Amino acid sequence: MNLRDLAIPFSQDDVEWRVSRAGTSPKGVYCRVLCYITVRAVQQRLDEVCGPAGWRLEEPKILEINGKSAFAGGLSIRCGEEGWLTKWDVAEPTNIEAAKGGWSGAVKRAGAAWGIGRYLYYIDEAFSEVSETDPGQRGWHYAKLPEKSGGGVYYWKPPQLPAWALPKEEEVVSQDNLNELKRLWKEKFAAGVNNRADLVEGFTRFVESINGSFPADDH
């Protein structure tokens, strides 16, 4: 068992998105989303890395903090001669299925304490692709605007995760691919530019406009 494997990024299909903000602007409907993993994904990762008998959830605790209730969830892993080690975290009850949502939130936070999905905290809220009519294609989600924005129906499509947030086997860009992309980009957007610093800055902005920002300088 290698506990470092708990922190391996999840596949794009295992990461889900939820609307954080939506409204209208002069350009139409906009929608911003946040990514997350489900408690089932956490449990599956634990089974794969620790084995079904190598981890357990501790009995939940309900805490009262400044007059508000919170769930405390403990996640224990059997760590060889050291025995069972437990990491805890808390979450508030949710608006829908308060107990289930609060408990799931606490478990996912405890999982992040072990490294599971922690990298997702580095992915900022992002704009999603939006359509005000049903695109009639898979991958789009139905939603309604807040009442203060008119309450109208719209459809949104989750954005792509940046390359650094995907498992290694899903990174399909080779050095040859990258060199070809640089060549095509320069022909289309920077044909008359020869200054290396300007080229690096321009190409960096181009890549970030597609993949989002990176947690390191070496793209």
Coordinates of C-alpha atoms in Angstrom, one line a residue:
M1 CA 0.0 0.0 0.0
N2 CA 1.4 3.4 -1.1
L3 CA -0.6 6.2 0.6
R4 CA 0.7 8.6 -2.0
D5 CA -1.6 6.9 -4.5
L6 CA -4.5 8.4 -2.6
A7 CA -3.6 11.8 -4.1
I8 CA -3.6 10.7 -7.7
P9 CA -6.0 12.9 -9.8
F10 CA -9.3 11.4 -10.7
S11 CA -10.4 10.8 -14.3
Q12 CA -12.4 13.6 -15.9
D13 CA -15.5 11.3 -15.7
D14 CA -15.2 10.9 -12.0
V15 CA -15.2 14.7 -11.3
E16 CA -18.6 16.4 -11.1
W17 CA -19.5 20.1 -11.4
R18 CA -22.2 22.3 -9.7
V19 CA -23.4 25.8 -10.4
S20 CA -22.0 28.3 -8.0
R21 CA -23.3 31.5 -9.6
A22 CA -25.6 32.3 -12.6
G23 CA -27.3 35.4 -13.9
T24 CA -27.7 37.6 -16.9
S25 CA -25.5 40.2 -18.5
P26 CA -25.8 42.3 -21.7
K27 CA -24.3 39.3 -23.5
G28 CA -26.9 36.9 -22.2
V29 CA -27.0 34.2 -19.5
Y30 CA -23.7 33.3 -17.7
C31 CA -23.0 30.5 -15.4
R32 CA -20.0 29.8 -13.1
V33 CA -19.3 26.4 -11.8
L34 CA -17.1 24.5 -9.2
C35 CA -15.8 21.0 -9.4
Y36 CA -16.0 18.3 -6.7
I37 CA -15.9 14.6 -6.2
T38 CA -18.6 12.4 -4.6
V39 CA -18.2 10.4 -1.4
R40 CA -18.5 7.3 -3.6
A41 CA -15.4 8.3 -5.5
V42 CA -13.6 8.7 -2.2
Q43 CA -14.7 5.2 -1.1
Q44 CA -13.6 3.7 -4.4
R45 CA -10.2 5.3 -4.2
L46 CA -9.8 3.9 -0.6
D47 CA -10.8 0.4 -1.8
E48 CA -8.2 0.6 -4.6
V49 CA -5.3 1.9 -2.5
C50 CA -5.9 0.4 0.9
G51 CA -8.2 -2.6 0.2
P52 CA -11.8 -2.9 1.4
A53 CA -10.6 -4.0 4.9
G54 CA -7.8 -1.4 5.1
W55 CA -10.0 1.6 5.9
R56 CA -13.1 2.5 7.9
L57 CA -15.3 5.4 8.7
E58 CA -15.5 6.3 12.4
E59 CA -18.8 6.9 14.1
P60 CA -19.9 10.5 13.2
K61 CA -20.1 13.2 15.8
I62 CA -22.4 16.1 15.9
L63 CA -20.8 19.3 17.2
E64 CA -22.3 22.6 18.3
I65 CA -20.2 25.6 17.4
N66 CA -21.5 29.1 18.1
G67 CA -25.0 27.8 18.1
K68 CA -24.7 26.0 14.8
S69 CA -24.5 22.2 14.2
A70 CA -21.7 20.5 12.3
F71 CA -20.9 16.9 11.4
A72 CA -17.4 15.6 12.3
G73 CA -16.3 12.7 10.1
G74 CA -13.3 10.5 10.8
L75 CA -11.6 8.5 8.2
S76 CA -9.2 5.8 9.5
I77 CA -6.6 3.8 7.5
R78 CA -4.7 0.7 8.8
C79 CA -1.0 1.8 8.5
G80 CA 1.1 -1.3 9.1
E81 CA 2.7 -1.6 12.6
E82 CA 1.3 1.8 13.5
G83 CA -2.2 0.4 13.5
W84 CA -5.2 2.6 12.7
L85 CA -4.6 6.3 12.1
T86 CA -7.6 8.6 11.9
K87 CA -8.0 12.1 10.3
W88 CA -11.1 14.2 11.1
D89 CA -12.8 17.1 9.5
V90 CA -16.2 18.8 9.8
A91 CA -19.0 20.1 7.5
E92 CA -22.3 21.9 8.1
P93 CA -25.6 20.3 7.3
T94 CA -26.8 21.0 3.7
N95 CA -30.0 22.6 2.6
I96 CA -31.2 19.4 1.0
E97 CA -31.0 16.1 2.9
A98 CA -29.2 18.0 5.7
A99 CA -27.9 14.9 7.6
K100 CA -26.8 13.0 4.6
G101 CA -25.2 16.1 2.9
G102 CA -23.4 17.1 6.1
W103 CA -22.0 13.7 6.7
S104 CA -20.9 13.3 3.1
G105 CA -19.2 16.6 3.2
A106 CA -17.3 15.7 6.4
V107 CA -16.2 12.4 4.9
K108 CA -14.9 14.1 1.7
R109 CA -13.1 16.7 3.8
A110 CA -11.5 14.0 5.9
G111 CA -10.5 12.3 2.6
A112 CA -8.8 15.5 1.5
A113 CA -6.9 15.4 4.8
W114 CA -5.4 12.1 3.5
G115 CA -4.8 13.7 0.1
I116 CA -7.9 12.4 -1.8
G117 CA -9.1 15.1 -4.2
R118 CA -7.1 17.8 -2.4
Y119 CA -5.8 19.1 -5.7
L120 CA -9.3 20.2 -6.7
Y121 CA -9.0 23.1 -4.2
Y122 CA -6.5 24.7 -6.7
I123 CA -9.1 24.7 -9.5
D124 CA -10.9 28.1 -9.4
E125 CA -14.5 28.8 -10.1
A126 CA -14.9 28.7 -13.9
F127 CA -17.3 29.9 -16.6
S128 CA -19.2 27.1 -18.3
E129 CA -20.5 27.0 -21.8
V130 CA -24.2 28.1 -21.8
S131 CA -27.1 27.7 -24.1
E132 CA -30.6 29.3 -23.6
T133 CA -32.2 26.6 -25.8
D134 CA -31.9 22.8 -25.4
P135 CA -28.8 21.8 -27.4
G136 CA -30.2 18.2 -27.6
Q137 CA -26.8 16.7 -27.0
R138 CA -25.3 14.6 -24.2
G139 CA -23.2 16.3 -21.6
W140 CA -25.5 19.4 -21.1
H141 CA -27.3 20.1 -17.8
Y142 CA -30.7 21.7 -17.3
A143 CA -30.9 24.6 -14.8
K144 CA -32.9 27.7 -13.8
L145 CA -31.8 31.2 -13.1
P146 CA -32.4 32.7 -9.7
E147 CA -35.7 34.6 -9.4
K148 CA -33.9 37.9 -9.2
S149 CA -32.4 37.1 -12.6
G150 CA -35.8 36.2 -14.1
G151 CA -35.9 32.5 -13.2
G152 CA -35.5 31.4 -16.8
V153 CA -34.3 28.0 -18.0
Y154 CA -30.9 27.6 -19.4
Y155 CA -28.5 24.7 -20.2
W156 CA -24.8 24.5 -19.2
K157 CA -21.9 22.2 -20.1
P158 CA -19.1 21.4 -17.7
P159 CA -15.6 22.8 -18.6
Q160 CA -12.6 20.6 -19.3
L161 CA -10.2 20.0 -16.4
P162 CA -6.7 21.4 -16.9
A163 CA -4.1 18.9 -18.0
W164 CA -2.2 19.0 -14.6
A165 CA -5.5 17.9 -12.9
L166 CA -5.8 14.6 -14.9
P167 CA -4.1 11.2 -14.3
K168 CA -0.9 10.8 -16.1
E169 CA -2.3 8.2 -18.6
E170 CA -4.9 10.8 -19.7
E171 CA -2.2 13.4 -20.6
V172 CA -2.0 12.9 -24.4
V173 CA 0.3 15.9 -25.3
S174 CA 3.7 14.7 -26.3
Q175 CA 6.7 16.9 -27.0
D176 CA 6.1 16.5 -30.8
N177 CA 2.4 17.5 -30.2
L178 CA 3.5 20.6 -28.3
N179 CA 6.1 21.6 -30.9
E180 CA 3.5 21.3 -33.6
L181 CA 1.0 23.3 -31.6
K182 CA 3.6 26.1 -31.1
R183 CA 4.3 26.2 -34.9
L184 CA 0.6 26.4 -35.7
W185 CA 0.0 29.0 -33.1
K186 CA 2.9 31.2 -34.3
E187 CA 1.7 31.0 -37.9
K188 CA -1.9 32.1 -37.0
F189 CA -1.4 34.5 -34.1
A190 CA 2.3 35.7 -34.0
A191 CA 3.6 35.4 -37.6
G192 CA 5.6 38.7 -37.3
V193 CA 6.9 38.2 -33.8
N194 CA 10.5 37.1 -33.3
N195 CA 11.3 38.2 -29.7
R196 CA 11.5 35.0 -27.6
A197 CA 10.1 36.6 -24.4
D198 CA 7.0 37.9 -26.3
L199 CA 6.5 34.5 -27.9
V200 CA 6.7 32.7 -24.6
E201 CA 4.2 35.2 -23.0
G202 CA 1.8 34.9 -25.9
F203 CA 1.9 31.2 -26.1
T204 CA 1.4 30.9 -22.3
R205 CA -1.7 33.1 -22.5
F206 CA -3.0 31.0 -25.4
V207 CA -2.5 27.7 -23.5
E208 CA -4.1 29.1 -20.3
S209 CA -7.1 30.4 -22.2
I210 CA -7.8 26.8 -23.1
N211 CA -6.7 24.8 -20.1
G212 CA -6.9 27.3 -17.2
S213 CA -4.0 28.5 -15.1
F214 CA -1.3 26.0 -13.9
P215 CA 0.1 25.6 -10.4
A216 CA 3.6 25.7 -11.7
D217 CA 5.6 28.0 -14.0
D218 CA 6.8 25.2 -16.3
H219 CA 3.8 24.6 -18.5

